CSV table of C-alpha atoms in Angstrom, one decimal:
chain,number,residue,atom,x,y,z
A,1,SER,CA,-7.7,3.6,32.8
A,2,LYS,CA,-9.1,0.2,31.9
A,3,ILE,CA,-11.9,0.3,29.3
A,4,ASP,CA,-14.7,-2.2,30.0
A,5,ARG,CA,-18.4,-2.5,29.0
A,6,THR,CA,-19.4,0.3,31.3
A,7,SER,CA,-17.3,2.9,29.4
A,8,GLY,CA,-16.6,1.4,26.0
A,9,PHE,CA,-18.1,-0.3,22.9
A,10,ARG,CA,-17.2,-4.0,22.5
A,11,VAL,CA,-15.7,-4.7,19.1
A,12,ARG,CA,-15.0,-8.3,19.9
A,13,PRO,CA,-15.2,-10.5,23.1
A,14,GLY,CA,-13.0,-8.9,25.8
A,15,VAL,CA,-11.9,-5.9,23.6
A,16,TYR,CA,-13.6,-2.5,24.1
A,17,VAL,CA,-13.1,0.9,22.5
A,18,ALA,CA,-13.8,4.0,24.5
A,19,TYR,CA,-16.9,5.9,23.3
A,20,GLU,CA,-14.9,9.1,23.2
A,21,ASP,CA,-12.7,7.6,20.6
A,22,LEU,CA,-15.8,6.9,18.4
A,23,MET,CA,-16.9,10.5,18.3
A,24,ARG,CA,-16.6,12.4,15.1
A,25,TYR,CA,-14.5,15.5,15.0
A,26,PRO,CA,-16.4,18.8,14.4
A,27,THR,CA,-14.8,19.2,11.0
A,28,GLU,CA,-15.9,15.6,9.9
A,29,ILE,CA,-19.5,15.4,11.1
A,30,ARG,CA,-21.2,16.6,7.9
A,31,ALA,CA,-21.6,14.7,4.7
A,32,MET,CA,-18.9,15.4,2.1
A,33,HIS,CA,-17.0,13.9,-0.8
A,34,ILE,CA,-14.5,11.1,-0.1
A,35,THR,CA,-11.5,13.3,-1.2
A,36,GLU,CA,-12.5,16.1,1.1
A,37,ARG,CA,-13.0,13.7,4.0
A,38,VAL,CA,-9.5,12.2,3.5
A,39,TYR,CA,-8.0,15.7,3.3
A,40,ARG,CA,-9.7,16.7,6.6
A,41,GLN,CA,-8.6,13.5,8.4
A,42,ALA,CA,-5.0,14.1,7.2
A,43,VAL,CA,-5.0,17.7,8.5
A,44,ARG,CA,-6.5,16.6,11.8
A,45,LEU,CA,-3.9,13.8,12.3
A,46,LEU,CA,-1.1,16.2,11.4
A,47,THR,CA,-2.3,19.0,13.7
A,48,CYS,CA,-3.7,17.2,16.7
A,49,PRO,CA,-3.1,13.5,16.5
A,50,LYS,CA,-3.6,12.9,20.2
A,51,LYS,CA,-6.3,15.4,21.0
A,52,ALA,CA,-9.6,13.8,22.1
A,53,PRO,CA,-12.6,14.6,20.0
A,54,GLU,CA,-14.8,17.5,21.1
A,55,ALA,CA,-18.6,17.9,21.0
A,56,ALA,CA,-20.0,18.2,17.5
A,57,ALA,CA,-21.8,21.4,18.2
A,58,ALA,CA,-22.2,24.1,20.9
A,59,ASP,CA,-25.6,22.8,22.0
A,60,GLY,CA,-24.0,19.6,23.2
A,61,THR,CA,-25.0,17.2,20.5
A,62,LYS,CA,-22.5,14.4,19.7
A,63,GLN,CA,-22.1,12.4,16.5
A,64,ILE,CA,-20.8,8.9,17.1
A,65,ARG,CA,-19.9,6.1,14.7
A,66,ILE,CA,-21.1,2.7,15.8
A,67,PRO,CA,-18.6,0.1,14.4
A,68,PRO,CA,-20.3,-2.6,12.4
A,69,ARG,CA,-20.0,-6.1,13.9
A,70,LYS,CA,-17.3,-8.2,12.3
A,71,ASN,CA,-18.4,-11.5,10.7
A,72,LYS,CA,-16.1,-14.2,11.8
A,73,ASN,CA,-17.4,-16.5,9.0
A,74,GLY,CA,-14.8,-16.7,6.3
A,75,SER,CA,-11.8,-15.8,8.5
A,76,LEU,CA,-8.6,-17.8,8.4
A,77,VAL,CA,-9.1,-18.9,12.0
A,78,GLN,CA,-12.4,-20.4,11.1
A,79,GLY,CA,-10.9,-22.1,8.1
A,80,ALA,CA,-8.2,-23.7,10.2
A,81,THR,CA,-10.6,-25.0,12.8
A,82,LEU,CA,-13.1,-26.8,10.5
A,83,SER,CA,-14.6,-29.9,12.2
A,84,SER,CA,-14.1,-33.3,10.8
A,85,ASN,CA,-17.8,-33.9,10.7
A,86,GLY,CA,-18.9,-32.8,7.2
A,87,PHE,CA,-15.4,-31.5,6.5
A,88,ILE,CA,-16.0,-31.1,2.7
A,89,ASP,CA,-19.2,-29.2,3.2
A,90,SER,CA,-17.6,-27.0,5.8
A,91,CYS,CA,-14.7,-26.3,3.4
A,92,VAL,CA,-17.0,-25.4,0.6
A,93,SER,CA,-19.1,-23.1,2.9
A,94,TRP,CA,-15.9,-21.4,4.2
A,95,LEU,CA,-14.6,-20.8,0.6
A,96,HIS,CA,-17.8,-19.1,-0.4
A,97,GLN,CA,-17.8,-16.8,2.7
A,98,ALA,CA,-14.1,-16.0,2.7
A,99,SER,CA,-12.6,-13.1,0.9
A,100,PHE,CA,-10.6,-13.6,-2.4
A,101,LEU,CA,-7.4,-12.8,-0.6
A,102,ASN,CA,-8.0,-15.4,2.1
A,103,VAL,CA,-9.0,-18.0,-0.5
A,104,ILE,CA,-5.9,-17.3,-2.6
A,105,LEU,CA,-3.7,-17.6,0.5
A,106,VAL,CA,-5.2,-20.9,1.5
A,107,LEU,CA,-4.9,-22.3,-2.1
A,108,VAL,CA,-1.3,-21.3,-2.3
A,109,ILE,CA,-0.5,-23.0,1.0
A,110,VAL,CA,-2.3,-26.2,-0.2
A,111,TYR,CA,-0.4,-26.0,-3.5
A,112,MET,CA,3.0,-25.8,-1.8
A,113,VAL,CA,2.1,-28.5,0.7
A,114,CYS,CA,1.2,-30.9,-2.1
A,115,ILE,CA,4.4,-30.2,-4.0
A,116,VAL,CA,6.6,-30.7,-1.0
A,117,LEU,CA,4.8,-33.9,0.0
A,118,PHE,CA,5.4,-35.3,-3.5
A,119,GLU,CA,8.9,-34.0,-3.4
A,120,TYR,CA,9.8,-36.1,-0.4
A,121,LEU,CA,8.0,-39.1,-1.8
A,122,LEU,CA,9.9,-38.8,-5.1
A,123,MET,CA,13.2,-38.3,-3.3
A,124,GLY,CA,12.6,-41.5,-1.4
A,125,LEU,CA,11.7,-43.5,-4.5
A,126,ILE,CA,14.7,-42.1,-6.4
A,127,ALA,CA,17.0,-43.2,-3.6
A,128,LEU,CA,15.3,-46.6,-3.5
A,129,ASN,CA,15.8,-47.1,-7.2
A,130,TYR,CA,19.4,-46.1,-7.1
A,131,ASN,CA,20.3,-48.2,-4.1
A,132,VAL,CA,18.4,-51.3,-5.0
A,133,TRP,CA,18.3,-51.4,-8.8
A,134,ASP,CA,21.1,-48.9,-9.6
A,135,SER,CA,18.8,-46.8,-11.7
A,136,GLU,CA,19.3,-43.0,-12.0
A,137,CYS,CA,15.7,-41.8,-12.2
A,138,CYS,CA,16.2,-38.0,-12.2
A,139,SER,CA,18.5,-36.2,-14.6
A,140,GLY,CA,19.4,-33.3,-12.2
A,141,VAL,CA,20.4,-35.4,-9.1
A,142,ASP,CA,23.9,-35.9,-7.9
A,143,TYR,CA,23.7,-39.6,-6.8
A,144,GLU,CA,27.0,-39.4,-5.0
A,145,LYS,CA,25.5,-36.8,-2.6
A,146,LEU,CA,22.0,-38.1,-2.1
A,147,GLY,CA,20.0,-36.3,0.6
A,148,GLN,CA,21.8,-33.0,0.3
A,149,SER,CA,20.0,-29.7,-0.4
A,150,GLY,CA,21.1,-29.5,-4.0
A,151,ASN,CA,19.3,-32.7,-4.8
A,152,PHE,CA,16.2,-31.6,-3.0
A,153,GLU,CA,16.2,-28.5,-5.2
A,154,ALA,CA,16.2,-30.6,-8.4
A,155,VAL,CA,13.5,-33.0,-7.1
A,156,PHE,CA,11.4,-29.9,-6.1
A,157,GLU,CA,11.6,-28.6,-9.6
A,158,LEU,CA,10.5,-32.0,-10.9
A,159,SER,CA,7.6,-32.1,-8.5
A,160,TRP,CA,6.2,-28.6,-9.2
A,161,THR,CA,6.6,-28.8,-13.0
A,162,THR,CA,4.7,-32.1,-12.9
A,163,PHE,CA,2.0,-31.0,-10.4
A,164,SER,CA,1.4,-27.8,-12.4
A,165,THR,CA,1.6,-29.7,-15.7
A,166,VAL,CA,4.1,-27.0,-17.0
A,167,GLY,CA,6.7,-29.6,-17.9
A,168,TYR,CA,9.8,-27.6,-18.6
A,169,GLY,CA,11.8,-30.8,-19.2
A,170,THR,CA,15.1,-29.5,-17.6
A,171,VAL,CA,14.6,-32.1,-14.8
A,172,SER,CA,13.0,-35.3,-16.0
A,173,VAL,CA,13.1,-39.1,-15.8
A,174,PRO,CA,15.6,-40.6,-18.3
A,175,ALA,CA,13.9,-42.8,-20.9
A,176,ASP,CA,16.6,-45.5,-20.8
A,177,GLN,CA,16.2,-46.1,-17.0
A,178,ASP,CA,14.0,-48.6,-15.3
A,179,CYS,CA,12.0,-46.3,-13.0
A,180,GLN,CA,8.5,-47.6,-12.9
A,181,LEU,CA,7.7,-46.5,-9.4
A,182,VAL,CA,8.8,-42.9,-10.1
A,183,ARG,CA,6.9,-42.8,-13.4
A,184,TYR,CA,3.7,-44.0,-11.7
A,185,THR,CA,4.1,-41.5,-8.9
A,186,LEU,CA,4.6,-38.6,-11.4
A,187,ALA,CA,1.5,-39.7,-13.3
A,188,ILE,CA,-0.6,-39.6,-10.1
A,189,GLU,CA,0.9,-36.2,-9.2
A,190,ALA,CA,0.0,-34.9,-12.6
A,191,PHE,CA,-3.6,-36.1,-12.1
A,192,MET,CA,-3.7,-34.5,-8.7
A,193,GLY,CA,-2.4,-31.2,-10.2
A,194,ILE,CA,-5.1,-31.2,-12.9
A,195,LEU,CA,-7.7,-31.9,-10.3
A,196,PHE,CA,-6.4,-29.1,-8.1
A,197,SER,CA,-6.5,-26.6,-11.0
A,198,SER,CA,-10.1,-27.6,-11.8
A,199,ILE,CA,-11.1,-27.1,-8.2
A,200,CYS,CA,-9.4,-23.7,-8.1
A,201,GLY,CA,-11.3,-22.7,-11.3
A,202,ALA,CA,-14.6,-23.9,-9.9
A,203,ILE,CA,-14.1,-22.0,-6.6
A,204,PHE,CA,-13.3,-18.7,-8.3
A,205,PHE,CA,-16.1,-19.2,-10.8
A,206,SER,CA,-18.6,-19.8,-8.0
A,207,LYS,CA,-17.4,-16.8,-6.0
A,208,ILE,CA,-17.8,-14.6,-9.1
A,209,VAL,CA,-21.3,-15.9,-9.6
A,210,ARG,CA,-22.0,-15.3,-6.0
A,211,LEU,CA,-20.9,-11.7,-6.4
A,212,HIS,CA,-23.6,-11.2,-9.1
A,213,THR,CA,-26.3,-12.7,-6.9
A,214,GLN,CA,-25.4,-10.8,-3.7
A,215,ALA,CA,-27.0,-7.4,-3.2
A,216,HIS,CA,-24.2,-4.8,-2.6
A,217,VAL,CA,-26.2,-3.0,0.1
A,218,THR,CA,-24.8,-1.7,3.5
A,219,PHE,CA,-27.2,-1.7,6.5
A,220,SER,CA,-26.5,0.6,9.4
A,221,SER,CA,-24.8,-1.1,12.3
A,222,ALA,CA,-27.2,0.6,14.7
A,223,ALA,CA,-31.0,0.8,14.9
A,224,CYS,CA,-32.3,4.0,16.3
A,225,LEU,CA,-35.5,4.2,18.4
A,226,GLN,CA,-37.2,7.5,18.7
A,227,TYR,CA,-40.1,8.3,21.1
A,228,GLY,CA,-42.3,11.1,22.3
A,229,ASP,CA,-42.3,14.3,20.4
A,230,ALA,CA,-39.3,13.1,18.3
A,231,VAL,CA,-41.8,11.0,16.3
A,232,THR,CA,-43.3,13.4,13.8
A,233,ASP,CA,-44.6,11.2,11.0
A,234,PRO,CA,-48.4,11.1,11.4
A,235,LYS,CA,-48.6,7.9,9.3
A,236,LEU,CA,-47.0,6.0,12.2
A,237,ASP,CA,-50.0,6.8,14.5
A,238,VAL,CA,-52.8,5.4,12.4
A,239,PHE,CA,-53.9,3.2,15.3
A,240,VAL,CA,-54.5,6.2,17.6
A,241,ARG,CA,-55.9,8.5,15.0
A,242,ASN,CA,-58.6,5.9,14.0
A,243,GLU,CA,-59.7,5.9,17.7
A,244,ARG,CA,-60.0,9.7,18.2
A,245,HIS,CA,-63.8,9.5,18.2
A,246,ASN,CA,-63.6,7.4,21.4
A,247,GLU,CA,-64.6,9.7,24.3
A,248,ASP,CA,-62.7,7.6,26.8
A,249,LEU,CA,-59.6,7.8,24.7
A,250,ILE,CA,-59.9,11.6,24.5
A,251,GLY,CA,-60.1,11.8,28.2
A,252,ARG,CA,-56.9,9.8,28.5
A,253,PHE,CA,-55.1,12.2,26.2
A,254,ALA,CA,-56.3,15.1,28.4
A,255,ASN,CA,-55.1,13.4,31.6
A,256,ASP,CA,-51.7,12.4,30.0
A,257,GLU,CA,-52.3,8.7,30.6
A,258,ILE,CA,-51.2,7.9,27.0
A,259,HIS,CA,-48.9,9.5,24.5
A,260,VAL,CA,-50.0,10.4,21.0
A,261,ASN,CA,-46.9,9.0,19.3
A,262,PHE,CA,-45.8,5.4,19.5
A,263,PRO,CA,-42.0,4.7,19.7
A,264,VAL,CA,-40.6,4.0,16.3
A,265,LEU,CA,-37.6,1.8,15.5
A,266,GLU,CA,-35.7,3.1,12.5
A,267,MET,CA,-33.2,1.3,10.3
A,268,ARG,CA,-31.6,2.3,7.1
A,269,CYS,CA,-29.5,1.0,4.2
A,270,ILE,CA,-27.7,2.4,1.1
A,271,ASN,CA,-26.7,1.0,-2.3
A,272,ASP,CA,-22.9,0.6,-2.3
A,273,ARG,CA,-22.8,0.7,-6.1
A,274,ALA,CA,-25.1,3.6,-6.6
A,275,LYS,CA,-22.3,5.8,-8.1
A,276,HIS,CA,-21.4,3.1,-10.7
A,277,GLY,CA,-23.4,2.6,-13.9
A,278,GLY,CA,-25.8,-0.3,-13.7
A,279,GLY,CA,-25.5,-0.6,-10.0
A,280,GLU,CA,-29.2,0.2,-9.4
A,281,ILE,CA,-31.5,-2.3,-7.7
A,282,ILE,CA,-35.0,-2.5,-9.1
A,283,ASP,CA,-38.1,-3.7,-7.2
A,284,ALA,CA,-36.3,-4.0,-3.9
A,285,ARG,CA,-38.1,-5.7,-1.0
A,286,ILE,CA,-37.3,-6.0,2.7
A,287,SER,CA,-38.8,-8.6,5.0
A,288,CYS,CA,-38.2,-8.6,8.8
A,289,THR,CA,-38.6,-11.4,11.2
A,290,VAL,CA,-38.1,-11.6,15.0
A,291,SER,CA,-36.4,-14.7,16.3
A,292,ALA,CA,-37.2,-15.6,19.9
A,293,ILE,CA,-36.8,-18.5,22.3
A,294,GLU,CA,-40.0,-19.2,24.3
A,295,GLU,CA,-40.9,-21.6,27.0
A,296,ILE,CA,-43.9,-23.7,25.8
A,297,LYS,CA,-45.9,-26.1,28.0
A,298,GLN,CA,-46.2,-29.6,26.8
A,299,GLU,CA,-48.5,-32.3,27.9
A,300,THR,CA,-46.8,-35.7,28.3
A,301,ASP,CA,-48.4,-39.0,27.5
A,302,ALA,CA,-47.5,-42.4,28.9
A,303,GLU,CA,-44.6,-43.0,26.4
A,304,ASP,CA,-43.1,-39.6,26.9
A,305,GLN,CA,-43.3,-40.0,30.7
A,306,TYR,CA,-41.5,-43.3,30.4
A,307,ALA,CA,-38.7,-41.7,28.3
A,308,ILE,CA,-38.5,-38.9,30.9
A,309,ASN,CA,-38.2,-41.4,33.8
A,310,LEU,CA,-35.5,-43.3,31.8
A,311,LEU,CA,-33.5,-40.1,31.4
A,312,ARG,CA,-33.8,-39.4,35.1
A,313,ASP,CA,-32.7,-42.9,36.0
A,314,HIS,CA,-29.5,-42.4,33.9
A,315,GLY,CA,-28.8,-39.0,35.3
A,316,ASN,CA,-29.2,-37.2,31.9
A,317,GLU,CA,-31.7,-34.6,33.0
A,318,SER,CA,-30.4,-31.1,33.3
A,319,GLU,CA,-31.8,-28.3,35.4
A,320,ASP,CA,-33.2,-26.3,32.5
A,321,ASP,CA,-34.3,-29.0,30.0
A,322,GLY,CA,-37.9,-28.6,31.1
A,323,LEU,CA,-38.5,-32.3,31.7
A,324,SER,CA,-39.6,-31.9,35.3
A,325,ASN,CA,-42.1,-29.1,34.7
A,326,GLY,CA,-43.5,-30.2,31.4
A,327,THR,CA,-42.1,-27.4,29.3
A,328,ILE,CA,-39.8,-27.2,26.3
A,329,MET,CA,-37.7,-24.4,24.9
A,330,LYS,CA,-38.7,-23.6,21.3
A,331,ARG,CA,-37.4,-21.0,18.8
A,332,THR,CA,-40.2,-19.0,17.3
A,333,PHE,CA,-40.3,-16.6,14.3
A,334,SER,CA,-42.7,-13.7,14.0
A,335,ASP,CA,-43.2,-11.2,11.2
A,336,LEU,CA,-42.0,-7.7,12.0
A,337,SER,CA,-44.0,-5.1,10.0
A,338,VAL,CA,-41.9,-2.3,8.6
A,339,THR,CA,-42.8,0.8,6.5
A,340,PRO,CA,-42.0,1.0,3.7
A,341,ASP,CA,-41.0,-2.5,2.9
A,342,THR,CA,-40.6,-2.0,-0.9
A,343,HIS,CA,-38.5,0.4,-3.0
A,344,PRO,CA,-39.1,0.6,-6.7
A,345,TYR,CA,-35.6,2.0,-7.7
A,346,LEU,CA,-32.8,1.9,-5.1
A,347,SER,CA,-30.0,4.0,-6.6
A,348,LYS,CA,-28.3,6.9,-4.8
A,349,GLY,CA,-31.0,7.4,-2.2
A,350,ILE,CA,-31.2,6.2,1.4
A,351,TRP,CA,-33.8,3.7,2.3
A,352,TYR,CA,-35.2,4.3,5.8
A,353,PHE,CA,-37.6,1.6,7.0
A,354,ARG,CA,-39.4,1.8,10.3
A,355,HIS,CA,-41.3,-0.4,12.8
A,356,THR,CA,-43.9,1.0,15.2
A,357,LEU,CA,-43.9,-0.4,18.7
A,358,ASN,CA,-47.6,-0.9,19.1
A,359,HIS,CA,-49.9,-3.6,20.5
A,360,GLU,CA,-48.9,-5.9,17.5
A,361,SER,CA,-45.1,-5.6,17.8
A,362,PRO,CA,-43.4,-8.9,18.6
A,363,LEU,CA,-40.5,-7.0,20.3
A,364,LEU,CA,-42.6,-6.1,23.3
A,365,LYS,CA,-43.6,-8.1,26.3
A,366,LYS,CA,-47.1,-9.5,26.4
A,367,ALA,CA,-48.1,-7.4,29.4
A,368,VAL,CA,-47.0,-4.2,27.6
A,369,LYS,CA,-48.9,-5.1,24.5
A,370,GLN,CA,-52.0,-5.8,26.5
A,371,ARG,CA,-51.7,-2.5,28.3
A,372,ILE,CA,-51.4,-0.7,24.9
A,373,ASP,CA,-54.4,-2.5,23.6
A,374,ASP,CA,-56.4,-1.5,26.7
A,375,LEU,CA,-55.3,2.1,26.7
A,376,LEU,CA,-55.5,2.4,22.9
A,377,GLY,CA,-52.1,4.2,22.9
A,378,TRP,CA,-48.6,4.2,24.3
A,379,PRO,CA,-48.6,4.6,28.2
A,380,ALA,CA,-47.2,8.0,29.2
A,381,ASP,CA,-45.3,6.5,32.2
A,382,LEU,CA,-43.3,4.4,29.8
A,383,ASP,CA,-42.0,7.4,27.8
A,384,SER,CA,-38.3,7.2,28.8
A,385,PRO,CA,-35.3,5.3,27.6
A,386,GLU,CA,-35.1,3.1,30.7
A,387,LYS,CA,-38.8,2.2,30.6
A,388,ILE,CA,-38.8,1.5,26.9
A,389,ARG,CA,-35.8,-0.7,27.2
A,390,ASP,CA,-37.6,-2.7,29.9
A,391,CYS,CA,-40.6,-3.1,27.6
A,392,PHE,CA,-38.6,-5.4,25.2
A,393,SER,CA,-39.3,-9.1,25.6
A,394,GLU,CA,-36.5,-11.0,27.2
A,395,ASN,CA,-37.2,-13.9,24.8
A,396,VAL,CA,-36.1,-11.9,21.7
A,397,GLU,CA,-32.9,-13.2,20.1
A,398,GLU,CA,-32.4,-11.0,17.1
A,399,ILE,CA,-34.2,-9.2,14.2
A,400,LEU,CA,-33.6,-11.0,10.9
A,401,ILE,CA,-33.7,-8.9,7.8
A,402,THR,CA,-33.9,-10.3,4.2
A,403,PHE,CA,-33.2,-8.0,1.3
A,404,LYS,CA,-34.3,-9.0,-2.3
A,405,GLY,CA,-34.3,-7.2,-5.6
A,406,ILE,CA,-33.3,-7.3,-9.3
A,407,SER,CA,-29.9,-6.0,-10.4
A,408,SER,CA,-30.1,-3.6,-13.3
A,409,LEU,CA,-26.7,-4.7,-14.5
A,410,THR,CA,-27.2,-8.5,-14.8
A,411,ALA,CA,-31.0,-8.7,-14.5
A,412,ASP,CA,-30.5,-11.4,-11.9
A,413,ASN,CA,-32.2,-11.6,-8.5
A,414,VAL,CA,-29.9,-10.3,-5.8
A,415,PHE,CA,-30.1,-11.2,-2.1
A,416,LEU,CA,-28.7,-10.1,1.2
A,417,LYS,CA,-29.4,-10.9,4.9
A,418,HIS,CA,-28.7,-8.8,8.0
A,419,SER,CA,-29.6,-9.0,11.6
A,420,TYR,CA,-29.9,-6.7,14.6
A,421,LEU,CA,-29.7,-7.6,18.3
A,422,LEU,CA,-31.5,-5.8,21.1
A,423,SER,CA,-28.1,-4.4,22.0
A,424,ASP,CA,-27.9,-2.8,18.5
A,425,ILE,CA,-30.9,-0.6,19.4
A,426,TYR,CA,-30.1,2.9,20.6
A,427,ILE,CA,-33.0,4.7,22.3
A,428,GLY,CA,-33.3,8.4,22.0
A,429,TRP,CA,-30.8,8.6,19.1
A,430,LYS,CA,-31.2,9.3,15.4
A,431,PHE,CA,-29.1,8.8,12.3
A,432,ALA,CA,-26.7,11.4,11.0
A,433,GLY,CA,-27.3,13.0,7.6
A,434,LEU,CA,-25.6,11.5,4.5
A,435,VAL,CA,-26.6,13.9,1.8
A,436,TYR,CA,-24.5,16.8,0.7
A,437,LEU,CA,-24.8,19.3,-2.2
A,438,VAL,CA,-22.6,18.9,-5.4
A,439,LYS,CA,-22.1,22.1,-7.5
A,440,ASN,CA,-20.5,22.4,-10.9
A,441,GLY,CA,-17.8,24.9,-11.6
A,442,ASP,CA,-20.2,27.5,-13.0
A,443,ARG,CA,-22.7,26.8,-10.2
A,444,SER,CA,-25.5,26.6,-12.7
A,445,HIS,CA,-26.5,23.1,-11.8
A,446,THR,CA,-26.6,21.7,-8.2
A,447,GLY,CA,-27.1,18.1,-7.4
A,448,VAL,CA,-26.9,15.9,-4.3
A,449,ASP,CA,-24.7,13.0,-3.4
A,450,LEU,CA,-24.2,10.6,-0.5
A,451,ASP,CA,-21.3,10.2,1.9
A,452,PRO,CA,-21.4,6.4,2.7
A,453,SER,CA,-18.8,6.8,5.4
A,454,LEU,CA,-21.5,8.2,7.7
A,455,ILE,CA,-23.9,5.3,7.3
A,456,HIS,CA,-23.1,4.0,10.9
A,457,ASP,CA,-23.1,7.5,12.6
A,458,ILE,CA,-25.8,8.4,15.1
A,459,VAL,CA,-26.6,11.6,17.0
A,460,PRO,CA,-28.8,12.2,20.1
A,461,VAL,CA,-32.4,13.5,19.4
A,462,LEU,CA,-32.8,17.1,20.5
A,463,GLY,CA,-35.4,17.7,23.1
A,464,GLU,CA,-35.6,14.1,24.3
A,465,ALA,CA,-33.6,12.1,26.8
A,466,HIS,CA,-31.3,9.6,25.1
A,467,GLU,CA,-29.9,6.3,26.4
A,468,PRO,CA,-26.3,6.7,27.9
A,469,LEU,CA,-23.9,4.7,25.8
A,470,GLY,CA,-21.8,3.7,28.8
A,471,SER,CA,-24.6,2.0,30.7
A,472,ARG,CA,-26.8,0.4,28.0
A,473,ASP,CA,-24.8,-2.8,27.7
A,474,LEU,CA,-25.4,-3.6,31.4
A,475,LEU,CA,-29.2,-3.9,30.8
A,476,PHE,CA,-29.0,-7.2,28.8
A,477,THR,CA,-29.3,-10.7,30.2
A,478,PRO,CA,-26.5,-13.2,29.9
A,479,GLN,CA,-28.5,-15.0,27.2
A,480,HIS,CA,-28.3,-12.0,24.9
A,481,SER,CA,-24.6,-11.5,25.7
A,482,GLN,CA,-23.9,-15.0,24.6
A,483,VAL,CA,-25.8,-14.6,21.3
A,484,ASP,CA,-23.8,-11.3,20.8
A,485,GLU,CA,-20.5,-13.1,21.2
A,486,ASP,CA,-21.5,-15.9,18.9
A,487,ARG,CA,-22.3,-13.4,16.2
A,488,GLU,CA,-18.9,-11.8,16.5
């Protein structure tokens, strides 16, 4: 059957993967060492390669891996479609974002193109010198058969040895021949070769420096939102607990008008180099910002009104530009408070950071925040995945996350950015465990380790309703869908 957004996860525009194919097999849901995981996957592929995954446990819980979104920046397709406007800047930006393999492939192609172009130019100049001035300007060319493949091979060797400045000398320009045009062309080619080698060295040097300044941290592809009794951390309910002396508030608790626990949005990240010496990140900090597009009313003076009328006269006014109703569309940024936002020593641990959906959360609609402020708690009638999803502001574009810290290896500041869309939030789900026990042969010492392959896995919260994966994508507006496709 055809897989669409109602029954599958979109990996890129127009391509979906069935949610059943994203479920972990029962033998692969727990955290384990990479060698054990590879062994279990091999056994599973050999024994039941076409069998659909079953539920992870008898109680009906399922563990699903949410694939991380692919960043199209740095791809070969983007490198081939760079605009002519600011072409050099676009190329430099692409070279920094692309992988080493893509950069090497592009540089090899540019290298060969330059050599072939100079080859054909030299072949034409050699033929011109021979036909006009009777000068034999290349030692390896058969002048009785100009234009044949054997001659092109000799000129190709002359071109690449000059461009690369290797200079074998097996094919060269004789010193007793009058070949000024060929000599000048070879001098220019040698200069271009030196310039190309310098650019290649600068590119790889800058990419290596960028590796040292980039934080090797992996964020989870999903953000889990827990609500109701699933929220057990009392520190997340400071706002309610500080108002427990309010008699009106106590009456609302008794009448089930408000819920004790606010919904909590949870995200996590791990250090990719935790198992390597010197891969720790010291004094790590996370700052979160919500990007939103809001409609703002604007008063127009006489000059602005004249410009608006001029645009109308020329037919340049669109239906949604806000000229007719005095409003403009503006992108706003609001701080998103998370706890904890600092980590003194990020090594082999998991960093969970959470945001509480209270009356100060920029993710919620203004009417919902006002209602929370009036009730001094989360409304009990909004305690369901569908109602919580409807509480999100339709103006929110994405959640921007900035990670900063100090590398213990280089003592340099490291940086990383990440973002979540509203479609990345899974209500009623929680993260799967990453920690497993490590025992020595004599079992005298037991330690813990992380299984990074489970960083993107989520499981439903027991005892609370969770959002069905097959229907959640239908809840978003076309504006969010377009932003989603632009990210991919």
